[in-house]
Tab-separated table of C-alpha atoms in Angstrom:
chain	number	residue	atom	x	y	z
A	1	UNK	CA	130.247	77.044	81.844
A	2	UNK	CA	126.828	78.220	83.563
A	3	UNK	CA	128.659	80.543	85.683
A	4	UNK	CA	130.866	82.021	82.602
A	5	UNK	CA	127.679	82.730	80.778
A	6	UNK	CA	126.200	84.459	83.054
A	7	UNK	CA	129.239	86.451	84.328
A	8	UNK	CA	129.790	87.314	80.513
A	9	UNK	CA	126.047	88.109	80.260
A	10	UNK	CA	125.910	90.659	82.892
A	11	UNK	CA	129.225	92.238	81.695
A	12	UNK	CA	127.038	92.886	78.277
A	13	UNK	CA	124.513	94.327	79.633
A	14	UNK	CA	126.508	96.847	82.073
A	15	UNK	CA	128.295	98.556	79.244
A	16	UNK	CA	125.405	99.729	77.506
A	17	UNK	CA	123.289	100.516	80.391
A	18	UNK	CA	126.184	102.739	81.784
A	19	UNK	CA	127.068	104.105	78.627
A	20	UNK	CA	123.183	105.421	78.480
A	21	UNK	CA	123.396	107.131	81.957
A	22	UNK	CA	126.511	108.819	80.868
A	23	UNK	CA	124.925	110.490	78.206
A	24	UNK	CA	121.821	111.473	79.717
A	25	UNK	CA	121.736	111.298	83.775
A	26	UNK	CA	122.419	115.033	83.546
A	27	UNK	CA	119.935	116.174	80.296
A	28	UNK	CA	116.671	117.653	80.635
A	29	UNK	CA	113.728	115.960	78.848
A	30	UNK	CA	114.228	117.803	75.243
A	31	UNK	CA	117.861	117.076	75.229
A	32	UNK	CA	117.637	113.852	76.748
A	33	UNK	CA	115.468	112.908	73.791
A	34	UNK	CA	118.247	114.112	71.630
A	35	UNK	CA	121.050	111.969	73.343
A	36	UNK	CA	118.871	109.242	72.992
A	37	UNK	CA	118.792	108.742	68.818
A	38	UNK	CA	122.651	109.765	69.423
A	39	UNK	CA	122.669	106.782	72.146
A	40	UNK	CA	120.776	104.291	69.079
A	41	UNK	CA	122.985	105.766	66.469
A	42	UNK	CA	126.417	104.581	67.853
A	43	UNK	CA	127.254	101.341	66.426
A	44	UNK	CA	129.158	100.289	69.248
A	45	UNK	CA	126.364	100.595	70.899
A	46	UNK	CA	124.116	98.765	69.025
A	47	UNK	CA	126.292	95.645	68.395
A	48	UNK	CA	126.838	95.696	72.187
A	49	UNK	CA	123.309	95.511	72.884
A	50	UNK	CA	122.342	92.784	70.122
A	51	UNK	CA	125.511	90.911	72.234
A	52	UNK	CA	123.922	91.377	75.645
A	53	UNK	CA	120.047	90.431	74.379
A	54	UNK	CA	121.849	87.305	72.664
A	55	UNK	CA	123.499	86.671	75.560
A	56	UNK	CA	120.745	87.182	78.259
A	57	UNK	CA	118.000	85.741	76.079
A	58	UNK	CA	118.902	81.877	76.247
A	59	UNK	CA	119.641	82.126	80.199
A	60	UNK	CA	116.071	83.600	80.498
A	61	UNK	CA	113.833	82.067	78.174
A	62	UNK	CA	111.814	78.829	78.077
A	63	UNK	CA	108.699	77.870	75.645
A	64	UNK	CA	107.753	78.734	72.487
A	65	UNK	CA	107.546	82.171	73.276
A	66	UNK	CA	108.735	85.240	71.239
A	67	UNK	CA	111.901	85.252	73.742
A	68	UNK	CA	112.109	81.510	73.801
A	69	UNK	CA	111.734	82.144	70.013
A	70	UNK	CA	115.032	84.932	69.877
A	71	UNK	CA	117.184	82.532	72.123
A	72	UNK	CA	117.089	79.827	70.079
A	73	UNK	CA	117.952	82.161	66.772
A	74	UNK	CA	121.100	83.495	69.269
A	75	UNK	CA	122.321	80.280	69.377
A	76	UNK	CA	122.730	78.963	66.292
A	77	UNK	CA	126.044	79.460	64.362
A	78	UNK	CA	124.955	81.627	62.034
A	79	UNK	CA	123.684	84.825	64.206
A	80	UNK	CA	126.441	84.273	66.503
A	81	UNK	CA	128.958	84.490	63.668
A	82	UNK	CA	127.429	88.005	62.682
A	83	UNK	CA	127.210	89.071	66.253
A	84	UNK	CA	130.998	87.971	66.693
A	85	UNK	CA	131.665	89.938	63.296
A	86	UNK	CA	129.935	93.125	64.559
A	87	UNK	CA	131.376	93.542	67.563
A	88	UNK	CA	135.180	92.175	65.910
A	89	UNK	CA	134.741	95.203	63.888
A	90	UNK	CA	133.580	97.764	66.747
A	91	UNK	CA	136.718	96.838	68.743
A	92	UNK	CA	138.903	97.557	65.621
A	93	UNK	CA	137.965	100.575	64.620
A	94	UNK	CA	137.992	101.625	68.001
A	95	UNK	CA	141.614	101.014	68.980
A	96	UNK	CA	142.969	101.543	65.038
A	97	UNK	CA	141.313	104.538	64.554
A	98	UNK	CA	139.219	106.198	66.745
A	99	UNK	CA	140.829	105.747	70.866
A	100	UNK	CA	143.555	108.133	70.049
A	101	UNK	CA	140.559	110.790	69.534
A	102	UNK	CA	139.899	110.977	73.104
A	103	UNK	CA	141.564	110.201	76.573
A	104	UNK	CA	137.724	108.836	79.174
A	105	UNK	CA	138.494	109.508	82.562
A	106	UNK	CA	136.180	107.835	85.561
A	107	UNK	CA	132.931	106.138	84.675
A	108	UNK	CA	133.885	107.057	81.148
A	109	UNK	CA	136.462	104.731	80.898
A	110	UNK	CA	134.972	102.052	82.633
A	111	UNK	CA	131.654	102.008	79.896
A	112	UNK	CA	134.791	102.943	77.183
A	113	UNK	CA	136.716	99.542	77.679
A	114	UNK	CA	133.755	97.224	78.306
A	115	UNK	CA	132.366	97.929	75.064
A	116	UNK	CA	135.071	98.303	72.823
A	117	UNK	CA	137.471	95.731	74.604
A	118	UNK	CA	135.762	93.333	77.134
A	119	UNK	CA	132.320	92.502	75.589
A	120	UNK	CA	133.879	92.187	72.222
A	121	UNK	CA	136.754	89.778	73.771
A	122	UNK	CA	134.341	87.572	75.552
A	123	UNK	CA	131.721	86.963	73.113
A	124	UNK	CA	134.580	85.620	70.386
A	125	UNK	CA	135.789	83.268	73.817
A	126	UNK	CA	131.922	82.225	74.188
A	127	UNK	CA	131.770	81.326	70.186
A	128	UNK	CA	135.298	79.580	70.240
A	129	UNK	CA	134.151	77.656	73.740
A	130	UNK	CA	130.727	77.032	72.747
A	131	UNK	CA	130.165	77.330	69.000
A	132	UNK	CA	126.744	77.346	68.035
A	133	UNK	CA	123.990	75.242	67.292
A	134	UNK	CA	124.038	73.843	63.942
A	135	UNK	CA	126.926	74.597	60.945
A	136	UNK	CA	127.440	78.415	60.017
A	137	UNK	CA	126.808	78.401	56.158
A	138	UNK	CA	128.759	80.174	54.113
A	139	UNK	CA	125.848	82.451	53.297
A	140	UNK	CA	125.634	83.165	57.016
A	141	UNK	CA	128.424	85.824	56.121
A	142	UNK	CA	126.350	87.176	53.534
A	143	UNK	CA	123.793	87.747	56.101
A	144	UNK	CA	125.722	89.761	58.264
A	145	UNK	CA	125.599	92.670	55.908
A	146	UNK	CA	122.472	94.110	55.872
A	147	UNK	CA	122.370	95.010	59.715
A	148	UNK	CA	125.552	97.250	59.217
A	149	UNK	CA	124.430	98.450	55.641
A	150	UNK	CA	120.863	100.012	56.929
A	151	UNK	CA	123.320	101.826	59.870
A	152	UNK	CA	125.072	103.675	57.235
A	153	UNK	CA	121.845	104.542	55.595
A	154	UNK	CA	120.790	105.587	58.371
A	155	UNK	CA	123.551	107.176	59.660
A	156	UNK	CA	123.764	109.695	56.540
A	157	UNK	CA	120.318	110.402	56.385
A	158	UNK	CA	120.468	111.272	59.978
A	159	UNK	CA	123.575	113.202	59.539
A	160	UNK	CA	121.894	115.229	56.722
A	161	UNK	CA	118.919	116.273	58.613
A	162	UNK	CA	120.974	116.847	62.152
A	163	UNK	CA	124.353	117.737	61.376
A	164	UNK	CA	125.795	115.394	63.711
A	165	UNK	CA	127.440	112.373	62.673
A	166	UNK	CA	128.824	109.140	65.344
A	167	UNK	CA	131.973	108.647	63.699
A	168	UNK	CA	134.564	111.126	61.604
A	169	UNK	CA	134.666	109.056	58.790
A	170	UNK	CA	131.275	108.893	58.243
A	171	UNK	CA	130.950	112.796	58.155
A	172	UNK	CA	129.457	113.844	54.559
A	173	UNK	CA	129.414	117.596	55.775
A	174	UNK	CA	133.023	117.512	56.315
A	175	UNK	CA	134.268	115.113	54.015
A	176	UNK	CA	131.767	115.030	51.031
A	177	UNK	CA	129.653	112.011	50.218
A	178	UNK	CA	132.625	110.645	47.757
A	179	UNK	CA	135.306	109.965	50.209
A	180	UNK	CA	132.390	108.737	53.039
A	181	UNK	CA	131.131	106.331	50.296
A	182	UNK	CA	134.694	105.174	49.602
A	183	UNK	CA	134.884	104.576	53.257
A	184	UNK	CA	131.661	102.698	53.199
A	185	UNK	CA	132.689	100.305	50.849
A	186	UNK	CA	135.816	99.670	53.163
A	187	UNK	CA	133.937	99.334	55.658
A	188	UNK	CA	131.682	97.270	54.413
A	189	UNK	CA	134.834	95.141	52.561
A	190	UNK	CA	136.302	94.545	56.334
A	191	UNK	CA	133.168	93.495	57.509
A	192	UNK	CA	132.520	90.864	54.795
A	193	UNK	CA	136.010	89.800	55.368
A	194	UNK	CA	135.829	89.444	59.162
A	195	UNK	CA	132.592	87.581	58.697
A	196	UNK	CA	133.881	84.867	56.505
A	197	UNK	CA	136.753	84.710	58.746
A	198	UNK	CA	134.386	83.714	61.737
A	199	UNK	CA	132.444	81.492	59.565
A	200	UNK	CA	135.450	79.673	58.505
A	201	UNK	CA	137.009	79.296	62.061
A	202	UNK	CA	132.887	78.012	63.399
A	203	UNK	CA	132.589	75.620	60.249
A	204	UNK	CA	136.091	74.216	61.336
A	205	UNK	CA	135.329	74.247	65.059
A	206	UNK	CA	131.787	72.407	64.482
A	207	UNK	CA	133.864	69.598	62.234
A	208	UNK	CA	136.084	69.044	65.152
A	209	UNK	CA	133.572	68.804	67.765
A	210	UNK	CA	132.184	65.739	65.411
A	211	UNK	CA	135.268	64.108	65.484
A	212	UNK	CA	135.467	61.384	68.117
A	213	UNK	CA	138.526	59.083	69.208
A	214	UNK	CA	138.103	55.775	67.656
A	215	UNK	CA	137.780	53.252	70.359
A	216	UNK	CA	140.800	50.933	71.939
A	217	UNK	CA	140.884	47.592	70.826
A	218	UNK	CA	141.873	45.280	73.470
């Protein structure tokens, strides 16, 4: 199990570090700055590094330190559900609605699947395998929703002030802010669904693993 988590930890990390590089190994300082709030403005990108720090963090960390601190928030049920939920939803959209869009060649490609296919894939094998510490609550779902609500805040304010926008359906300029709030509240409907989904399935999992075979009588 040692070996998975690390194997799935490294995985995490190498699709947002090469992601980064792709978008700004060639871009001058100025621009470079630019690609960076793009880089933070992805969602994929963010739910892919909250995996790989929740991932990395309890392999790492020891004490009661601010990291020893994070790790042992990563592992309980309830973050791990919302991380699971997060990154459920990136790989969704992704191949429902947005991989037809485009066609990554190269390094592209490679940085394209890990993050929308692989890290996604293994985390929800990590939570079925491992769980969590502790019982997700059914609140736990609840408190997966602010993290993705303050992204489309911020996504529209951005989008106001730039003119650039991460994702089509999120584009006010294009589509007007009715029809991107209607997608909003989709959005924010399939996340809330997803969520209590994955809370379900780790409540369930976490009875199970209490369940133990009653002893043979001779």
């Amino acid at each position: 199990m040692k070996v998975w988590r690390i194997a799935i930890a490294v995985v995490a990390c190498l699709g947002p570090a090469l992601q980064y590089w792709l978008m700004t190994h060639d871009q001058t300082l100025a621009t470079g700055a630019i690609k960076t709030v793009r880089y933070f403005s992805y969602f994929t990108n963010l739910s892919n590094l909250l995996a790989a720090a929740a991932l990395v963090a309890p392999l790492i960390a020891s004490g009661d330190t601010s990291l020893g601190r994070f790790a042992a928030w990563a592992e309980r049920a309830g973050p791990r559900v919302a991380i699971a939920t997060y990154l459920t939803i990136t790989a969704l959209v992704y191949h429902l609605i947005l991989a037809s869009e485009w066609s990554p060649k190269g390094l592209d490609l490679v940085a394209d699947t890990i993050l929308h296919t692989v890290t996604p894939l293994a985390y929800l094998i990590d939570l079925a395998a491992r769980g969590g510490e502790g019982e997700a609550r059914w609140i736990a779902a609840a408190k997966a929703l602010p993290f993705p609500a303050l992204f489309a805040a911020w996504t529209e304010l951005h989008g106001a002030l730039s003119g650039w926008y991460p994702y089509p359906f999120m584009n006010a300029a294009k589509h007007g802010y009715p029809a991107v709030m209607l997608n909003i509240l989709a959005m924010s409907a399939a996340f809330a669904g997803v969520a209590l989904i994955l809370t379900a399935l780790s409540r369930v999992r976490a009875r199970l693993a209490l369940v133990r075979p009653a002893p043979i009588s001779a």
